XYZ file of C-alpha atoms in Angstrom:
298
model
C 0.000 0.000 0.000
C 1.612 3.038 -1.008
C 1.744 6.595 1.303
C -1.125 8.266 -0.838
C -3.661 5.345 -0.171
C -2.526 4.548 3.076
C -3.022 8.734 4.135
C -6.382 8.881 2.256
C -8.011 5.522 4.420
C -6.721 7.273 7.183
C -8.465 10.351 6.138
C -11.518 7.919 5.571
C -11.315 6.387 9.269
C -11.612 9.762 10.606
C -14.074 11.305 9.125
C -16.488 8.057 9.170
C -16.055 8.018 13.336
C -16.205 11.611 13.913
C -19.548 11.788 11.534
C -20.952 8.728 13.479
C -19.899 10.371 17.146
C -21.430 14.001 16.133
C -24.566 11.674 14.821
C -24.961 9.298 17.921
C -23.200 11.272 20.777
C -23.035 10.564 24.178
C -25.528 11.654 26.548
C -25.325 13.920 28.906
C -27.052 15.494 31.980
C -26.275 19.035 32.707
C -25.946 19.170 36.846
C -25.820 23.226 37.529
C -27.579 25.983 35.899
C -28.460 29.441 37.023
C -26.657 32.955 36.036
C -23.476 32.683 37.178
C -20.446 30.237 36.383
C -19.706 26.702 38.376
C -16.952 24.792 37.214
C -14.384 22.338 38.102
C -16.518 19.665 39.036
C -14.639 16.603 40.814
C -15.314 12.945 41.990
C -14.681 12.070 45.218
C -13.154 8.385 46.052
C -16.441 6.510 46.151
C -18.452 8.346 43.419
C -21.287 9.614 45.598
C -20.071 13.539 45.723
C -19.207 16.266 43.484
C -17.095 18.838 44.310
C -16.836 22.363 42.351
C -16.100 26.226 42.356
C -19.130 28.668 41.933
C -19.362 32.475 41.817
C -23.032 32.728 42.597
C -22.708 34.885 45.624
C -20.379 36.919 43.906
C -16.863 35.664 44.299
C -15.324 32.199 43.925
C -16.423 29.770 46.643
C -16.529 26.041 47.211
C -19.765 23.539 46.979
C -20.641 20.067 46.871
C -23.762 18.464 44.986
C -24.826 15.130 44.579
C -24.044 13.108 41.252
C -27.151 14.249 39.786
C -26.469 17.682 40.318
C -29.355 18.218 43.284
C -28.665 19.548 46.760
C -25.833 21.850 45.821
C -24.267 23.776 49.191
C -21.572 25.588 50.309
C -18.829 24.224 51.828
C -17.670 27.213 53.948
C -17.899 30.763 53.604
C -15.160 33.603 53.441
C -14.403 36.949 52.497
C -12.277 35.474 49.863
C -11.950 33.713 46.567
C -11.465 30.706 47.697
C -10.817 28.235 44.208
C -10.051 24.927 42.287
C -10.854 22.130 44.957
C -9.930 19.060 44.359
C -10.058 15.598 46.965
C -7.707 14.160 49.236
C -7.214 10.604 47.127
C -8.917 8.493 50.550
C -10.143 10.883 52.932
C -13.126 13.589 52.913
C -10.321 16.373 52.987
C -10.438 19.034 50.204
C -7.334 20.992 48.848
C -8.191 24.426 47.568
C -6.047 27.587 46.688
C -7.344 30.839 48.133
C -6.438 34.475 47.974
C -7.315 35.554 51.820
C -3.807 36.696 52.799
C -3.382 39.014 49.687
C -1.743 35.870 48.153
C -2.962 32.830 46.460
C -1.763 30.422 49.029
C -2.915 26.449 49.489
C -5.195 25.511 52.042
C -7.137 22.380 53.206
C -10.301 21.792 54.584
C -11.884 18.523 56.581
C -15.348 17.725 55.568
C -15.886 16.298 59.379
C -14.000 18.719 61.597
C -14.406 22.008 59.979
C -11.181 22.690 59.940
C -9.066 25.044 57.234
C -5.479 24.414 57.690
C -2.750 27.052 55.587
C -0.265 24.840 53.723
C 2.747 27.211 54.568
C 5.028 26.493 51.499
C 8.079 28.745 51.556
C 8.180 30.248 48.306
C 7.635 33.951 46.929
C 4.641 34.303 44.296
C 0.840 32.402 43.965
C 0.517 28.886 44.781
C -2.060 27.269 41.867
C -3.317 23.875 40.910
C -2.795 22.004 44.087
C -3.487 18.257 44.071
C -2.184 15.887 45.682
C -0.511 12.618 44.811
C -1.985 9.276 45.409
C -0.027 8.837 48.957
C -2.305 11.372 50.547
C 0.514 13.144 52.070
C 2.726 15.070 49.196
C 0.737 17.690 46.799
C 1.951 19.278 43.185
C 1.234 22.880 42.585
C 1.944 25.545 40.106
C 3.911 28.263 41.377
C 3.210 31.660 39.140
C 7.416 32.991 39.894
C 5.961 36.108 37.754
C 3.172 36.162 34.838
C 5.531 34.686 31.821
C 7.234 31.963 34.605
C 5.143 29.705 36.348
C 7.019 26.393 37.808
C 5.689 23.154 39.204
C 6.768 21.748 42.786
C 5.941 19.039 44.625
C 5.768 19.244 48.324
C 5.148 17.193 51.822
C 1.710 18.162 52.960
C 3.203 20.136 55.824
C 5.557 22.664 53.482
C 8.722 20.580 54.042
C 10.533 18.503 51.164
C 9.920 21.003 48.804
C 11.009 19.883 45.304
C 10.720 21.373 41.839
C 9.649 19.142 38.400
C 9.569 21.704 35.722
C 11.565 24.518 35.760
C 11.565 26.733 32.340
C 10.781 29.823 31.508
C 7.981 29.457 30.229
C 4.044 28.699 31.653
C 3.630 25.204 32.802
C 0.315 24.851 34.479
C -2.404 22.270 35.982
C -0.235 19.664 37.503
C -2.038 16.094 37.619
C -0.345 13.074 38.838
C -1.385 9.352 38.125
C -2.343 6.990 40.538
C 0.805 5.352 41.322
C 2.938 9.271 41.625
C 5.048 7.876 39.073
C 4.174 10.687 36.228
C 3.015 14.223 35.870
C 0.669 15.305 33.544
C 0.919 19.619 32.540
C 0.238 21.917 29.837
C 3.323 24.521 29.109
C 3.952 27.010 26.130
C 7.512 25.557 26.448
C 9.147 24.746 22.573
C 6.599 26.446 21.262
C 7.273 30.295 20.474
C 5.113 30.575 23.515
C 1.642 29.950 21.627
C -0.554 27.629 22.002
C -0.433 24.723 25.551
C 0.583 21.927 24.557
C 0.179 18.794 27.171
C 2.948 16.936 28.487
C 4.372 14.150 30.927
C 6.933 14.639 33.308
C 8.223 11.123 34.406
C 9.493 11.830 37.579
C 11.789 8.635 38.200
C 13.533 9.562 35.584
C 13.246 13.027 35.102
C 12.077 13.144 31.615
C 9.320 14.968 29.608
C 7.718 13.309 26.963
C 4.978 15.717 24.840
C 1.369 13.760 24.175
C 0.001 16.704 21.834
C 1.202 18.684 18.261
C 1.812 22.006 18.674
C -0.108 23.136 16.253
C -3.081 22.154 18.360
C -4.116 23.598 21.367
C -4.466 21.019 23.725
C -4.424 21.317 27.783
C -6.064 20.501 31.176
C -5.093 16.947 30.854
C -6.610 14.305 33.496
C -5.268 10.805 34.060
C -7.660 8.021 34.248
C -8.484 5.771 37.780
C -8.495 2.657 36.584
C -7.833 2.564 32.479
C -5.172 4.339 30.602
C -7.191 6.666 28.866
C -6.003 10.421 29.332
C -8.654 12.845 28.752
C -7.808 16.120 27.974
C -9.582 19.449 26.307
C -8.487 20.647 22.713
C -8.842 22.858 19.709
C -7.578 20.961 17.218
C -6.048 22.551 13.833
C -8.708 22.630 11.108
C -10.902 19.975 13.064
C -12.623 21.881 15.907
C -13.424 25.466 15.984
C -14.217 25.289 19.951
C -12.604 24.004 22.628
C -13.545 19.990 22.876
C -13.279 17.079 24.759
C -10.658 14.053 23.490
C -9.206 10.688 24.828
C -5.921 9.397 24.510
C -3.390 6.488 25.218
C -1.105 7.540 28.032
C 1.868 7.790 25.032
C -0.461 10.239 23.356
C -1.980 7.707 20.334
C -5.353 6.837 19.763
C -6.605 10.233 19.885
C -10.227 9.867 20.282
C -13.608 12.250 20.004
C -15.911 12.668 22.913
C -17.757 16.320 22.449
C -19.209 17.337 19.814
C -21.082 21.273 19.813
C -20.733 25.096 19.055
C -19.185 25.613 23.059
C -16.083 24.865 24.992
C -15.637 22.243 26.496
C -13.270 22.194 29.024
C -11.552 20.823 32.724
C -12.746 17.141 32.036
C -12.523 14.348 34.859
C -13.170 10.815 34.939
C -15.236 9.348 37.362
C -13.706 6.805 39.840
C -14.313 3.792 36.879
C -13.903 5.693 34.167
C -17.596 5.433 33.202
C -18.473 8.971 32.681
C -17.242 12.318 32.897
C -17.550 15.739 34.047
C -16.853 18.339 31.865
C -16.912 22.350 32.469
C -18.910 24.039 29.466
C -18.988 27.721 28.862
C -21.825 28.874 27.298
C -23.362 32.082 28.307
C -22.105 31.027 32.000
C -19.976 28.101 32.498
C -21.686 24.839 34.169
C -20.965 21.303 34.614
C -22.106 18.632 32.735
C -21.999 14.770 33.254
C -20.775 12.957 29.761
C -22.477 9.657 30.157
C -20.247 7.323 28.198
C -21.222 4.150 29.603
C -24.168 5.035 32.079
C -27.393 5.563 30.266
C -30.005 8.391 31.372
């Protein structure tokens, strides 16, 4: 088979299973509404909660719902923006990034006691992106060093052991770790005339980076799966996708596959704890959350 047929069934392949994706779909159940924006909805361990960020009573603060999207309420309240929560991987802790001291600092709070707890790191600049890694007791974070430098640590829950993974000058955001701490997933502007985010893995036994996405795309907020090895990721793809969509890929970036198809963005996409579905950030009007029910039927 020469190149020219070989390219044109390729051509073939991908226009047959994008046409039968947009036709068929997945369903989906849109869990917030309302005038104002909620996003980065979150799974925690077991699959019964969702956590997200909401400015609804007019600056950023933290709510749960259930998984269909009813009894939404407010974690805490503050003076503050208080932003991006995500779960502690085994315990009903949340890890959130707030702007209370005048800088955007990491903070936790536990869902039983009540208690907010600083995470005193000792570096200069805003503390972004906090997760933490599958031990329950280190965290990654972005660290913005100034607007055109922003560097990724990882750090003991308490501040100490304070160790940097990328360090460029260039933007390397949204830190995500796999189950097993063994990799990094980011988006950076790195190698790339600083234009579009391009998503990459940071292997951090060996110190290596290995990039998942072309840069003439414009891929980012990359999530590693629970159980599978399906990354998903958001992405505008060159002469494919006009708005920001949802994709899937193999952990070594192949098998680049389809999941959202509309005239919005798409963006911030999570697995649940199986892998079954997915909640996806879509900005409309006002951003909300949506479930993408790729197994689960409504």
């Amino acid at each position: 088979m020469n190149l020219r047929v070989l390219l044109l069934f390729f051509f073939i392949f991908f226009i047959f299973n994008s046409t039968d994706a947009q036709e068929n779909g997945y369903n989906e159940a849109q869990l917030t509404n309302g005038d104002y924006d909620n996003r980065y909805g979150t799974y925690n361990e077991d699959g019964s909660l969702i956590l997200f960020e909401s400015n609804r009573d007019g600056r950023w603060q933290i709510y749960t719902m259930n998984i269909d999207g009813k009894n939404q309420k407010r974690l805490f309240t503050s003076d503050a923006n208080d932003r991006r929560p995500t779960w502690h991987p085994y315990k009903n802790i949340v890890l959130f990034e707030s702007d209370r001291t005048g800088t955007t600092e990491l903070y936790t709070f536990d869902i039983s006691s009540k208690n907010i707890k600083q995470i005193k790191i000792p570096l200069i600049g805003n503390k972004r992106y906090g997760q933490f890694f599958g031990n329950g007791v280190e965290l990654l974070f972005t660290l913005e060093k100034n607007p055109e430098e922003h560097l990724i640590y990882r750090v003991h829950k308490k501040g100490k052991l304070l160790r940097k993974l990328v360090d460029n000058k260039s933007i390397n955001r949204y830190p995500k770790t796999n189950k097993r701490g063994s990799a990094v997933l980011y988006h950076s502007n790195k190698n790339n005339e600083n234009e579009n985010e391009v998503i990459y893995t940071h292997n951090v036994i060996i110190k290596e980076n290995s990039k998942l996405t072309l840069f003439k795309d414009k891929s980012n907020f990359g999530s590693w799966p629970n159980v599978g090895n399906r990354i998903v990721f958001s992405t505008i793809i060159d002469n494919v996708t006009k708005t920001s969509e949802i994709y899937t890929m193999q952990s070594d970036g192949s098998r680049k596959r389809r999941v959202t198809f509309n005239d919005q963005n798409d963006y911030l996409p999570h697995w649940s704890p199986n892998d079954i579905n997915l909640l996806v950030s879509r900005k409309g009007k006002y951003e909300q959350i949506f479930k993408i029910l790729l197994k689960e039927k409504l």
